[in-house]
């Protein structure tokens, strides 16, 4: 399929090029290639996009990034640096590129103000945040956005009519020490990313964020961060056990209805035909969006899989492009 839209596509500021060892620690194979791709904005990306039929992509700032800075001033300064950099880079290239805002999530009102600045000044299409914000004096605490003080931020997303992408982050601080230090190969895509984002998004559902913000649209990647595979069990326990215990959100909607009205999933980094089929049955083709997860994954793998996986033409167009056009109000593409 030509003209696909991809929306979990990372870049890094060139001043972090010095952290090449981090890439080597992440990828034993082709670390330099992954690293070069992360710092290239247009040349390599456009070549891949043209070769594999991606018409438009949305940039987002990579993890590790702003969410790993536990000092609020440093996090806010980095978010602004990232946003001004990529905002200027995409100017004049709006036919092929858009961007999500990076945000410091230490302070809900300040996060809302930076999002608004990016949307109005640069035409950004929403925000992508790397899960919880690392915080406190020693960096050991984590801020979740499912508490009432974040209502001011979610109201701003609704007012601006832009989605929020909840992307994973690497475990750090006390969480790393207690859970992951002695099981390091489980970190990242094998399981830590999906676990952390699942708890966070289900925290938003069960703490009533979507009930107070019914227009809010949140995107999660990797074909639903394990939630879709467990949807029956999650629904069963929320409905039959937690609701009688006082769970209010379940009185408003079932978990399936939040997926219908508020939550989107992307194919980023999860190129599984059987899982996509399950997602189509459980949440429906209207809420699924194509993505690559570049440069952690390749355009070649994502696009060859998507173009060949069994889908009718209407669903392929929806997932590959039309849903994203609708969600982001893309007119130029
Ligand atoms: C990411 O998207 O941030 C990511 C990593 C490490 C491995 C895979 C991946 O940071 O998608």
GROMACS .gro file of C-alpha atoms and ligand atoms in nm:
model
  344
    1UNK     CA    1   0.000   0.000   0.000
    2UNK     CA    2   0.134   0.344  -0.091
    3UNK     CA    3   0.069   0.650   0.125
    4UNK     CA    4   0.075   0.485   0.467
    5UNK     CA    5   0.095   0.712   0.772
    6UNK     CA    6   0.338   0.617   1.050
    7UNK     CA    7   0.325   0.775   1.395
    8UNK     CA    8   0.569   0.629   1.644
    9UNK     CA    9   0.887   0.735   1.473
   10UNK     CA   10   1.170   0.854   1.696
   11UNK     CA   11   1.458   1.098   1.663
   12UNK     CA   12   1.721   1.235   1.898
   13UNK     CA   13   1.894   1.570   1.935
   14UNK     CA   14   2.236   1.558   1.776
   15UNK     CA   15   2.406   1.661   2.101
   16UNK     CA   16   2.326   1.314   2.234
   17UNK     CA   17   2.530   1.150   1.962
   18UNK     CA   18   2.796   1.105   2.230
   19UNK     CA   19   2.581   0.836   2.393
   20UNK     CA   20   2.664   0.587   2.121
   21UNK     CA   21   2.753   0.328   2.385
   22UNK     CA   22   2.388   0.328   2.489
   23UNK     CA   23   2.298   0.206   2.142
   24UNK     CA   24   2.562  -0.060   2.158
   25UNK     CA   25   2.410  -0.174   2.489
   26UNK     CA   26   2.066  -0.186   2.329
   27UNK     CA   27   2.158  -0.352   2.000
   28UNK     CA   28   2.440  -0.602   1.973
   29UNK     CA   29   2.371  -0.622   1.601
   30UNK     CA   30   2.385  -0.314   1.375
   31UNK     CA   31   2.408  -0.070   1.666
   32UNK     CA   32   2.575   0.191   1.448
   33UNK     CA   33   2.305   0.166   1.182
   34UNK     CA   34   2.029   0.217   1.441
   35UNK     CA   35   2.220   0.507   1.589
   36UNK     CA   36   2.278   0.676   1.251
   37UNK     CA   37   1.909   0.639   1.172
   38UNK     CA   38   1.806   0.799   1.501
   39UNK     CA   39   2.004   1.115   1.429
   40UNK     CA   40   1.910   1.146   1.063
   41UNK     CA   41   1.590   1.342   1.016
   42UNK     CA   42   1.519   1.337   0.646
   43UNK     CA   43   1.766   1.172   0.413
   44UNK     CA   44   1.746   0.810   0.529
   45UNK     CA   45   1.385   0.840   0.642
   46UNK     CA   46   1.262   0.976   0.311
   47UNK     CA   47   1.445   0.703   0.123
   48UNK     CA   48   1.277   0.437   0.340
   49UNK     CA   49   0.939   0.609   0.318
   50UNK     CA   50   0.953   0.623  -0.060
   51UNK     CA   51   1.080   0.268  -0.093
   52UNK     CA   52   0.823   0.112   0.141
   53UNK     CA   53   0.517   0.327   0.071
   54UNK     CA   54   0.496   0.559   0.372
   55UNK     CA   55   0.362   0.896   0.264
   56UNK     CA   56   0.367   1.077   0.595
   57UNK     CA   57   0.530   1.033   0.934
   58UNK     CA   58   0.501   1.197   1.271
   59UNK     CA   59   0.821   1.255   1.467
   60UNK     CA   60   0.847   1.193   1.839
   61UNK     CA   61   1.132   1.239   2.080
   62UNK     CA   62   1.303   0.916   2.177
   63UNK     CA   63   1.333   0.746   2.513
   64UNK     CA   64   1.550   0.804   2.711
   65UNK     CA   65   1.451   1.168   2.706
   66UNK     CA   66   1.251   1.430   2.890
   67UNK     CA   67   1.073   1.181   3.119
   68UNK     CA   68   1.409   1.065   3.255
   69UNK     CA   69   1.500   1.410   3.389
   70UNK     CA   70   1.382   1.434   3.748
   71UNK     CA   71   1.470   1.800   3.792
   72UNK     CA   72   1.169   1.999   3.668
   73UNK     CA   73   1.372   2.288   3.522
   74UNK     CA   74   1.597   2.056   3.323
   75UNK     CA   75   1.300   1.858   3.190
   76UNK     CA   76   1.113   2.173   3.083
   77UNK     CA   77   1.423   2.317   2.913
   78UNK     CA   78   1.486   1.995   2.723
   79UNK     CA   79   1.125   1.969   2.606
   80UNK     CA   80   1.141   2.325   2.476
   81UNK     CA   81   1.474   2.260   2.303
   82UNK     CA   82   1.336   1.946   2.137
   83UNK     CA   83   1.013   2.115   2.029
   84UNK     CA   84   1.180   2.425   1.887
   85UNK     CA   85   1.432   2.210   1.704
   86UNK     CA   86   1.189   1.971   1.538
   87UNK     CA   87   0.926   2.243   1.487
   88UNK     CA   88   1.172   2.440   1.274
   89UNK     CA   89   1.300   2.129   1.094
   90UNK     CA   90   0.957   2.027   0.967
   91UNK     CA   91   0.869   2.373   0.841
   92UNK     CA   92   0.823   2.356   0.466
   93UNK     CA   93   0.804   1.976   0.479
   94UNK     CA   94   0.447   1.950   0.604
   95UNK     CA   95   0.352   1.739   0.305
   96UNK     CA   96   0.555   1.448   0.447
   97UNK     CA   97   0.627   1.524   0.814
   98UNK     CA   98   0.450   1.626   1.132
   99UNK     CA   99   0.555   1.611   1.496
  100UNK     CA  100   0.432   1.533   1.843
  101UNK     CA  101   0.536   1.764   2.125
  102UNK     CA  102   0.777   1.638   2.389
  103UNK     CA  103   0.660   1.752   2.731
  104UNK     CA  104   0.799   1.779   3.080
  105UNK     CA  105   0.533   1.615   3.297
  106UNK     CA  106   0.634   1.759   3.633
  107UNK     CA  107   0.361   2.021   3.636
  108UNK     CA  108   0.021   1.972   3.468
  109UNK     CA  109  -0.045   2.341   3.392
  110UNK     CA  110   0.304   2.391   3.246
  111UNK     CA  111   0.271   2.076   3.036
  112UNK     CA  112  -0.061   2.207   2.904
  113UNK     CA  113   0.095   2.545   2.820
  114UNK     CA  114   0.387   2.387   2.630
  115UNK     CA  115   0.149   2.162   2.436
  116UNK     CA  116  -0.062   2.463   2.340
  117UNK     CA  117   0.247   2.658   2.232
  118UNK     CA  118   0.362   2.372   2.009
  119UNK     CA  119   0.021   2.320   1.851
  120UNK     CA  120  -0.030   2.690   1.782
  121UNK     CA  121   0.325   2.790   1.692
  122UNK     CA  122   0.438   2.483   1.495
  123UNK     CA  123   0.120   2.296   1.407
  124UNK     CA  124   0.218   1.991   1.614
  125UNK     CA  125  -0.037   1.711   1.601
  126UNK     CA  126  -0.047   1.618   1.971
  127UNK     CA  127   0.199   1.501   2.235
  128UNK     CA  128   0.401   1.185   2.283
  129UNK     CA  129   0.521   1.124   2.636
  130UNK     CA  130   0.745   0.840   2.751
  131UNK     CA  131   0.528   0.692   3.028
  132UNK     CA  132   0.578   0.819   3.386
  133UNK     CA  133   0.786   1.125   3.469
  134UNK     CA  134   1.089   1.040   3.679
  135UNK     CA  135   1.079   1.273   3.980
  136UNK     CA  136   1.179   1.364   4.339
  137UNK     CA  137   1.518   1.476   4.477
  138UNK     CA  138   1.685   1.140   4.412
  139UNK     CA  139   1.493   1.051   4.096
  140UNK     CA  140   1.332   0.751   4.264
  141UNK     CA  141   0.968   0.855   4.235
  142UNK     CA  142   0.744   0.842   3.929
  143UNK     CA  143   0.459   1.076   3.839
  144UNK     CA  144   0.151   0.908   3.687
  145UNK     CA  145  -0.100   1.118   3.495
  146UNK     CA  146  -0.409   0.936   3.621
  147UNK     CA  147  -0.460   1.157   3.926
  148UNK     CA  148  -0.710   1.448   3.950
  149UNK     CA  149  -0.440   1.718   3.935
  150UNK     CA  150  -0.385   1.618   3.570
  151UNK     CA  151  -0.739   1.720   3.474
  152UNK     CA  152  -0.615   2.062   3.369
  153UNK     CA  153  -0.378   1.895   3.121
  154UNK     CA  154  -0.639   1.658   2.981
  155UNK     CA  155  -0.882   1.948   2.941
  156UNK     CA  156  -0.621   2.122   2.728
  157UNK     CA  157  -0.585   1.814   2.504
  158UNK     CA  158  -0.962   1.814   2.459
  159UNK     CA  159  -0.975   2.189   2.394
  160UNK     CA  160  -0.695   2.169   2.135
  161UNK     CA  161  -0.851   1.851   1.995
  162UNK     CA  162  -0.517   1.667   1.979
  163UNK     CA  163  -0.434   1.312   2.090
  164UNK     CA  164  -0.181   1.204   2.351
  165UNK     CA  165   0.050   0.910   2.279
  166UNK     CA  166   0.153   0.716   2.591
  167UNK     CA  167   0.486   0.558   2.494
  168UNK     CA  168   0.702   0.333   2.714
  169UNK     CA  169   1.008   0.435   2.914
  170UNK     CA  170   1.300   0.234   3.048
  171UNK     CA  171   1.272   0.147   3.419
  172UNK     CA  172   1.494   0.365   3.637
  173UNK     CA  173   1.565   0.441   4.004
  174UNK     CA  174   1.396   0.230   4.269
  175UNK     CA  175   1.180   0.048   4.014
  176UNK     CA  176   1.492  -0.065   3.829
  177UNK     CA  177   1.667  -0.167   4.151
  178UNK     CA  178   1.374  -0.360   4.293
  179UNK     CA  179   1.234  -0.527   3.984
  180UNK     CA  180   1.463  -0.524   3.685
  181UNK     CA  181   1.826  -0.516   3.799
  182UNK     CA  182   1.843  -0.892   3.838
  183UNK     CA  183   1.639  -0.969   3.530
  184UNK     CA  184   1.782  -0.725   3.281
  185UNK     CA  185   1.685  -0.909   2.962
  186UNK     CA  186   1.318  -0.856   3.043
  187UNK     CA  187   1.363  -0.477   3.014
  188UNK     CA  188   1.203  -0.306   2.714
  189UNK     CA  189   0.997  -0.479   2.445
  190UNK     CA  190   1.013  -0.828   2.605
  191UNK     CA  191   0.788  -0.720   2.891
  192UNK     CA  192   0.871  -0.406   3.097
  193UNK     CA  193   0.741  -0.159   2.838
  194UNK     CA  194   0.402  -0.326   2.802
  195UNK     CA  195   0.360  -0.381   3.176
  196UNK     CA  196   0.432  -0.020   3.262
  197UNK     CA  197   0.213   0.136   2.994
  198UNK     CA  198  -0.070  -0.110   3.067
  199UNK     CA  199  -0.081  -0.014   3.434
  200UNK     CA  200  -0.072   0.353   3.341
  201UNK     CA  201  -0.352   0.345   3.082
  202UNK     CA  202  -0.569   0.115   3.293
  203UNK     CA  203  -0.503   0.354   3.583
  204UNK     CA  204  -0.641   0.633   3.366
  205UNK     CA  205  -0.949   0.426   3.283
  206UNK     CA  206  -1.024   0.308   3.638
  207UNK     CA  207  -0.946   0.644   3.800
  208UNK     CA  208  -1.206   0.808   3.579
  209UNK     CA  209  -0.987   1.026   3.355
  210UNK     CA  210  -1.193   0.940   3.046
  211UNK     CA  211  -1.520   0.991   3.235
  212UNK     CA  212  -1.416   1.344   3.324
  213UNK     CA  213  -1.269   1.394   2.972
  214UNK     CA  214  -1.494   1.203   2.735
  215UNK     CA  215  -1.339   1.366   2.426
  216UNK     CA  216  -0.982   1.274   2.524
  217UNK     CA  217  -0.799   1.050   2.272
  218UNK     CA  218  -0.501   0.845   2.392
  219UNK     CA  219  -0.284   0.628   2.169
  220UNK     CA  220  -0.084   0.329   2.286
  221UNK     CA  221   0.159   0.137   2.067
  222UNK     CA  222   0.275  -0.220   2.009
  223UNK     CA  223  -0.073  -0.352   1.928
  224UNK     CA  224  -0.212  -0.256   2.266
  225UNK     CA  225   0.071  -0.329   2.512
  226UNK     CA  226  -0.068  -0.676   2.597
  227UNK     CA  227  -0.410  -0.538   2.697
  228UNK     CA  228  -0.598  -0.661   2.392
  229UNK     CA  229  -0.485  -1.020   2.449
  230UNK     CA  230  -0.625  -0.990   2.802
  231UNK     CA  231  -0.935  -0.785   2.730
  232UNK     CA  232  -1.182  -1.055   2.823
  233UNK     CA  233  -1.014  -1.115   3.160
  234UNK     CA  234  -0.974  -0.743   3.234
  235UNK     CA  235  -1.340  -0.681   3.154
  236UNK     CA  236  -1.452  -0.982   3.357
  237UNK     CA  237  -1.269  -0.868   3.670
  238UNK     CA  238  -1.358  -0.501   3.636
  239UNK     CA  239  -1.724  -0.587   3.581
  240UNK     CA  240  -1.779  -0.884   3.810
  241UNK     CA  241  -1.535  -0.818   4.095
  242UNK     CA  242  -1.412  -0.459   4.103
  243UNK     CA  243  -1.743  -0.290   4.018
  244UNK     CA  244  -1.921  -0.442   4.321
  245UNK     CA  245  -1.618  -0.325   4.523
  246UNK     CA  246  -1.688   0.034   4.415
  247UNK     CA  247  -1.515   0.082   4.078
  248UNK     CA  248  -1.695   0.385   3.937
  249UNK     CA  249  -1.560   0.387   3.580
  250UNK     CA  250  -1.723   0.053   3.506
  251UNK     CA  251  -2.061   0.211   3.581
  252UNK     CA  252  -1.995   0.463   3.304
  253UNK     CA  253  -1.851   0.234   3.038
  254UNK     CA  254  -1.697  -0.109   2.997
  255UNK     CA  255  -1.329  -0.136   2.911
  256UNK     CA  256  -1.433  -0.221   2.555
  257UNK     CA  257  -1.624   0.104   2.529
  258UNK     CA  258  -1.321   0.305   2.640
  259UNK     CA  259  -1.132   0.137   2.356
  260UNK     CA  260  -1.416   0.232   2.121
  261UNK     CA  261  -1.437   0.596   2.233
  262UNK     CA  262  -1.101   0.705   2.379
  263UNK     CA  263  -0.813   0.466   2.310
  264UNK     CA  264  -0.628   0.385   1.988
  265UNK     CA  265  -0.364   0.121   1.930
  266UNK     CA  266  -0.082   0.121   1.676
  267UNK     CA  267   0.109  -0.158   1.507
  268UNK     CA  268   0.444  -0.010   1.618
  269UNK     CA  269   0.706  -0.279   1.671
  270UNK     CA  270   0.454  -0.563   1.676
  271UNK     CA  271   0.425  -0.719   1.334
  272UNK     CA  272   0.213  -1.018   1.423
  273UNK     CA  273  -0.065  -1.124   1.189
  274UNK     CA  274  -0.251  -1.334   1.449
  275UNK     CA  275  -0.240  -1.050   1.706
  276UNK     CA  276  -0.359  -0.795   1.451
  277UNK     CA  277  -0.648  -1.030   1.372
  278UNK     CA  278  -0.734  -1.049   1.742
  279UNK     CA  279  -0.715  -0.669   1.771
  280UNK     CA  280  -0.955  -0.637   1.478
  281UNK     CA  281  -1.198  -0.870   1.654
  282UNK     CA  282  -1.160  -0.714   2.000
  283UNK     CA  283  -1.127  -0.340   1.932
  284UNK     CA  284  -1.207  -0.315   1.561
  285UNK     CA  285  -1.029  -0.177   1.255
  286UNK     CA  286  -1.156   0.174   1.329
  287UNK     CA  287  -0.922   0.212   1.628
  288UNK     CA  288  -0.600   0.066   1.485
  289UNK     CA  289  -0.325   0.278   1.328
  290UNK     CA  290  -0.022   0.168   1.130
  291UNK     CA  291   0.322   0.258   1.275
  292UNK     CA  292   0.679   0.133   1.242
  293UNK     CA  293   0.868   0.217   1.568
  294UNK     CA  294   1.165   0.337   1.366
  295UNK     CA  295   1.458   0.322   1.420
  296UNK     CA  296   1.414   0.051   1.684
  297UNK     CA  297   1.241  -0.146   1.409
  298UNK     CA  298   1.275  -0.115   1.032
  299UNK     CA  299   1.046   0.024   0.764
  300UNK     CA  300   1.121  -0.291   0.569
  301UNK     CA  301   0.987  -0.527   0.836
  302UNK     CA  302   0.686  -0.311   0.926
  303UNK     CA  303   0.577  -0.231   0.573
  304UNK     CA  304   0.639  -0.571   0.418
  305UNK     CA  305   0.441  -0.730   0.698
  306UNK     CA  306   0.154  -0.481   0.682
  307UNK     CA  307   0.130  -0.487   0.303
  308UNK     CA  308   0.119  -0.865   0.294
  309UNK     CA  309  -0.088  -0.944   0.601
  310UNK     CA  310  -0.439  -1.062   0.528
  311UNK     CA  311  -0.679  -0.765   0.531
  312UNK     CA  312  -0.964  -0.654   0.312
  313UNK     CA  313  -0.898  -0.338   0.114
  314UNK     CA  314  -1.118  -0.119   0.331
  315UNK     CA  315  -0.955  -0.225   0.657
  316UNK     CA  316  -0.607  -0.195   0.506
  317UNK     CA  317  -0.684   0.164   0.401
  318UNK     CA  318  -0.831   0.244   0.743
  319UNK     CA  319  -0.537   0.108   0.941
  320UNK     CA  320  -0.272   0.218   0.694
  321UNK     CA  321  -0.390   0.576   0.647
  322UNK     CA  322  -0.756   0.674   0.682
  323UNK     CA  323  -0.788   0.642   1.061
  324UNK     CA  324  -0.480   0.862   1.111
  325UNK     CA  325  -0.615   1.121   0.870
  326UNK     CA  326  -0.937   1.129   1.070
  327UNK     CA  327  -0.768   1.136   1.412
  328UNK     CA  328  -0.519   1.409   1.323
  329UNK     CA  329  -0.741   1.601   1.083
  330UNK     CA  330  -0.473   1.574   0.814
  331UNK     CA  331  -0.582   1.765   0.509
  332UNK     CA  332  -0.261   1.823   0.319
  333UNK     CA  333  -0.189   1.456   0.287
  334LIG     C1  334   1.152   0.284   2.219
  334LIG     O1  335   1.059   0.290   2.139
  334LIG     O2  336   1.181   0.377   2.294
  334LIG     C2  337   1.235   0.161   2.225
  334LIG     C3  338   1.349   0.159   2.305
  334LIG     C4  339   1.424   0.044   2.309
  334LIG     C5  340   1.388  -0.068   2.235
  334LIG     C6  341   1.276  -0.064   2.155
  334LIG     C7  342   1.198   0.049   2.150
  334LIG     O3  343   1.381   0.268   2.374
  334LIG     O4  344   1.088   0.054   2.073
   0.00000   0.00000   0.00000
